[in-house]
Amino acid sequence: EGENMEKGEKLEKENARDFALWKNYKEEDGSVFWETELGKGRPGWHIECSAMAQKYLGETIDFHAGGIDLVFPHHENEIAQSEAATGKPFCQCWVHNGFVNISGEKMSKSVGNFLTLKEALHSSLDVRAFRYLVVSSLYRAPLNFTPEALSGAKNAIKRIDKSIKLLKCAQDINAIGAVDIYEDTIEAKKAIEQFEEGMMDDMNTPRASAGLFYLIKAVEKASKSGKLGTANGKLFYECLMKMDKIFGIMSEPTSSESEDEKVDKSSEFDIPSEIMELVEQRKEAKALREWDKADNLRKIIEGKGYTIKDQKRGGVDI
């Protein structure tokens, strides 16, 4: 409260952590006031949230979300006043998201790097790639948006789409018929377990994403070996759709296509699938804390002429 005082306003506090529950009326408040035993005035902005939460959600709520900048003072003050009033825990689980950075710098209109989704995303592929960029980064950490990061996410989406196409064809054609899918069942189970364990670990979506690409690799392996048929195709496809109920990246956006989607994309820079596969292997190794393996994969990638730069808590620039 002290840092946000209007110019010229003096406020005496017994403790630096004190904050206002009620503010006396000022002319600039206009019609926003109530007549009470305390006099004419309005609630402080912290108490508004506690009042709404208690009225509509109860004395104890399950989840409370917000930006990382609201931890102090707003959310801490919500806890203090709510629990003082009810004697009960205010919230069971807090979820604070990090900021969006543009090329490593906090997005801000004053800096001149403010970017809207409409300005940044020009096609349905861009939209899906941005979704993947978000879900493959840890929600608590800053999300660093760069053209290179979006390009890498596009390649990941294309790889997923290719696997889905393989699975649909395998189920339609049924070229192999009955195939022993014992090993594929084990691989699918491992992928689902890794995905679910990641989501249960404070929504660790980078770890969950590694589970998704563990499954993609299993699909590619079965296809290359000529062992992708109806049974394992159906198994893999159902697993992918189960993951996509959380990620929402495998289907086209519901809005109409952008005009930009009609332009020739032949000049778009595509990172080879071989490199993307190495990147995903490294990402999986990091999620499993296999640091030596991750370092070796980095060296292999660099040996092929590509530089890889880790973002904080998820995602890479290539």
Short mmCIF file of C-alpha atoms in Angstrom, two decimals, residues 49-215:
data_model
loop_
_atom_site.label_atom_id
_atom_site.label_comp_id
_atom_site.label_asym_id
_atom_site.label_seq_id
_atom_site.Cartn_x
_atom_site.Cartn_y
_atom_site.Cartn_z
CA CYS A 49 -11.34 -10.03 -3.87
CA SER A 50 -11.77 -11.71 -0.49
CA ALA A 51 -15.41 -10.59 -0.38
CA MET A 52 -16.17 -11.90 -3.88
CA ALA A 53 -14.38 -15.19 -3.22
CA GLN A 54 -16.28 -15.80 0.01
CA LYS A 55 -19.65 -14.87 -1.50
CA TYR A 56 -19.38 -16.99 -4.65
CA LEU A 57 -16.87 -19.73 -3.76
CA GLY A 58 -17.00 -20.14 0.03
CA GLU A 59 -14.68 -19.54 2.95
CA THR A 60 -12.00 -21.91 1.60
CA ILE A 61 -11.36 -22.19 -2.14
CA ASP A 62 -9.47 -24.88 -4.03
CA PHE A 63 -7.48 -22.84 -6.58
CA HIS A 64 -6.45 -19.23 -6.89
CA ALA A 65 -4.50 -18.07 -9.95
CA GLY A 66 -2.74 -14.86 -10.93
CA GLY A 67 0.43 -13.33 -12.25
CA ILE A 68 3.66 -13.74 -10.33
CA ASP A 69 3.60 -9.99 -9.61
CA LEU A 70 0.48 -10.40 -7.46
CA VAL A 71 2.06 -12.69 -4.85
CA PHE A 72 2.96 -9.59 -2.83
CA PRO A 73 1.16 -7.60 -1.70
CA HIS A 74 -2.21 -8.59 -3.13
CA HIS A 75 -2.42 -12.33 -2.53
CA GLU A 76 -0.62 -12.21 0.81
CA ASN A 77 -3.10 -9.56 1.94
CA GLU A 78 -6.02 -11.66 0.70
CA ILE A 79 -4.79 -14.52 2.87
CA ALA A 80 -4.28 -12.30 5.93
CA GLN A 81 -7.71 -10.68 5.87
CA SER A 82 -9.68 -13.77 4.81
CA GLU A 83 -8.16 -16.07 7.41
CA ALA A 84 -8.47 -13.41 10.11
CA ALA A 85 -12.18 -13.12 9.31
CA THR A 86 -13.03 -16.84 9.04
CA GLY A 87 -10.36 -18.64 11.04
CA LYS A 88 -10.07 -21.08 8.12
CA PRO A 89 -7.49 -21.60 5.36
CA PHE A 90 -8.27 -19.23 2.50
CA CYS A 91 -6.92 -21.29 -0.42
CA GLN A 92 -5.63 -24.84 -0.86
CA CYS A 93 -3.52 -24.27 -3.98
CA TRP A 94 -1.97 -21.15 -5.50
CA VAL A 95 -0.99 -20.97 -9.18
CA HIS A 96 1.17 -18.03 -10.28
CA ASN A 97 2.17 -17.66 -13.93
CA GLY A 98 5.35 -16.04 -15.19
CA PHE A 99 5.51 -13.09 -17.57
CA VAL A 100 5.80 -13.24 -21.35
CA ASN A 101 9.17 -11.94 -22.53
CA ILE A 102 9.95 -10.84 -26.08
CA SER A 103 13.46 -11.90 -27.09
CA GLY A 104 14.52 -12.05 -23.45
CA GLU A 105 12.99 -8.71 -22.43
CA LYS A 106 9.76 -8.22 -20.47
CA MET A 107 6.92 -7.27 -22.78
CA SER A 108 5.92 -3.67 -22.17
CA LYS A 109 4.24 -0.88 -24.13
CA SER A 110 6.76 1.60 -22.73
CA VAL A 111 9.66 -0.46 -24.11
CA GLY A 112 7.93 -0.72 -27.48
CA ASN A 113 7.97 -4.52 -27.70
CA PHE A 114 4.29 -5.05 -26.92
CA LEU A 115 2.86 -7.76 -29.17
CA THR A 116 -0.68 -9.13 -29.44
CA LEU A 117 -1.50 -12.69 -30.51
CA LYS A 118 -3.23 -11.33 -33.61
CA GLU A 119 -0.04 -9.52 -34.61
CA ALA A 120 2.25 -12.47 -33.86
CA LEU A 121 0.22 -15.40 -35.20
CA HIS A 122 -0.75 -15.37 -38.88
CA SER A 123 -1.92 -18.92 -39.55
CA SER A 124 -3.57 -21.87 -37.87
CA LEU A 125 -0.13 -23.51 -37.69
CA ASP A 126 1.18 -20.44 -35.86
CA VAL A 127 -1.69 -20.69 -33.36
CA ARG A 128 -1.05 -24.37 -32.67
CA ALA A 129 2.70 -23.76 -32.45
CA PHE A 130 2.18 -20.99 -29.91
CA ARG A 131 -0.02 -23.31 -27.85
CA TYR A 132 2.74 -25.90 -27.92
CA LEU A 133 5.32 -23.26 -26.98
CA VAL A 134 3.21 -22.40 -23.93
CA VAL A 135 2.46 -25.95 -22.79
CA SER A 136 6.06 -27.09 -23.29
CA SER A 137 7.23 -24.32 -20.91
CA LEU A 138 6.77 -24.30 -17.15
CA TYR A 139 3.87 -22.02 -16.21
CA ARG A 140 5.74 -20.46 -13.26
CA ALA A 141 8.67 -19.36 -15.41
CA PRO A 142 8.86 -16.49 -17.90
CA LEU A 143 7.88 -17.48 -21.43
CA ASN A 144 10.45 -16.18 -23.91
CA PHE A 145 8.77 -15.54 -27.25
CA THR A 146 11.09 -15.28 -30.26
CA PRO A 147 10.66 -16.07 -33.98
CA GLU A 148 13.14 -18.90 -33.52
CA ALA A 149 11.15 -20.36 -30.62
CA LEU A 150 7.95 -20.24 -32.68
CA SER A 151 9.75 -21.85 -35.62
CA GLY A 152 10.95 -24.69 -33.40
CA ALA A 153 7.42 -25.17 -32.06
CA LYS A 154 6.09 -25.30 -35.64
CA ASN A 155 8.47 -28.14 -36.45
CA ALA A 156 7.29 -30.00 -33.36
CA ILE A 157 3.66 -29.61 -34.49
CA LYS A 158 4.53 -30.82 -38.00
CA ARG A 159 6.18 -33.89 -36.54
CA ILE A 160 3.09 -34.61 -34.44
CA ASP A 161 0.84 -34.15 -37.48
CA LYS A 162 2.96 -36.55 -39.51
CA SER A 163 2.63 -39.22 -36.82
CA ILE A 164 -1.14 -38.72 -36.60
CA LYS A 165 -1.39 -39.11 -40.37
CA LEU A 166 0.63 -42.34 -40.18
CA LEU A 167 -1.69 -43.68 -37.46
CA LYS A 168 -4.86 -42.84 -39.38
CA CYS A 169 -3.51 -44.46 -42.54
CA ALA A 170 -2.47 -47.56 -40.61
CA GLN A 171 -5.97 -47.95 -39.21
CA ASP A 172 -7.66 -47.31 -42.56
CA ILE A 173 -5.49 -49.56 -44.71
CA ASN A 174 -5.01 -52.39 -42.20
CA ALA A 175 -2.08 -53.59 -44.30
CA ILE A 176 -0.51 -55.69 -41.57
CA GLY A 177 -3.47 -57.21 -39.84
CA ALA A 178 -2.77 -59.02 -36.59
CA VAL A 179 0.52 -57.87 -35.07
CA ASP A 180 2.06 -58.62 -31.70
CA ILE A 181 1.78 -55.24 -29.97
CA TYR A 182 3.11 -56.28 -26.57
CA GLU A 183 6.18 -54.02 -26.85
CA ASP A 184 4.09 -51.16 -28.22
CA THR A 185 1.66 -51.52 -25.31
CA ILE A 186 4.57 -51.16 -22.88
CA GLU A 187 5.88 -48.10 -24.76
CA ALA A 188 2.45 -46.49 -24.79
CA LYS A 189 2.06 -47.14 -21.06
CA LYS A 190 5.47 -45.56 -20.36
CA ALA A 191 4.54 -42.49 -22.38
CA ILE A 192 1.20 -42.03 -20.62
CA GLU A 193 2.81 -42.54 -17.20
CA GLN A 194 5.51 -39.96 -17.96
CA PHE A 195 2.87 -37.52 -19.22
CA GLU A 196 0.65 -37.96 -16.16
CA GLU A 197 3.56 -37.83 -13.71
CA GLY A 198 4.64 -34.54 -15.27
CA MET A 199 1.16 -33.03 -14.96
CA MET A 200 0.87 -34.21 -11.35
CA ASP A 201 4.26 -32.64 -10.53
CA ASP A 202 3.00 -29.05 -10.19
CA MET A 203 1.81 -29.10 -13.82
CA ASN A 204 5.34 -29.75 -15.12
CA THR A 205 4.31 -29.52 -18.76
CA PRO A 206 7.90 -29.78 -20.12
CA ARG A 207 8.10 -33.20 -18.48
CA ALA A 208 4.65 -34.09 -19.82
CA SER A 209 5.76 -32.93 -23.27
CA ALA A 210 8.70 -35.33 -23.09
CA GLY A 211 6.15 -38.11 -22.50
CA LEU A 212 4.26 -36.99 -25.60
CA PHE A 213 7.37 -37.20 -27.77
CA TYR A 214 8.33 -40.52 -26.23
CA LEU A 215 5.10 -41.76 -27.82
#
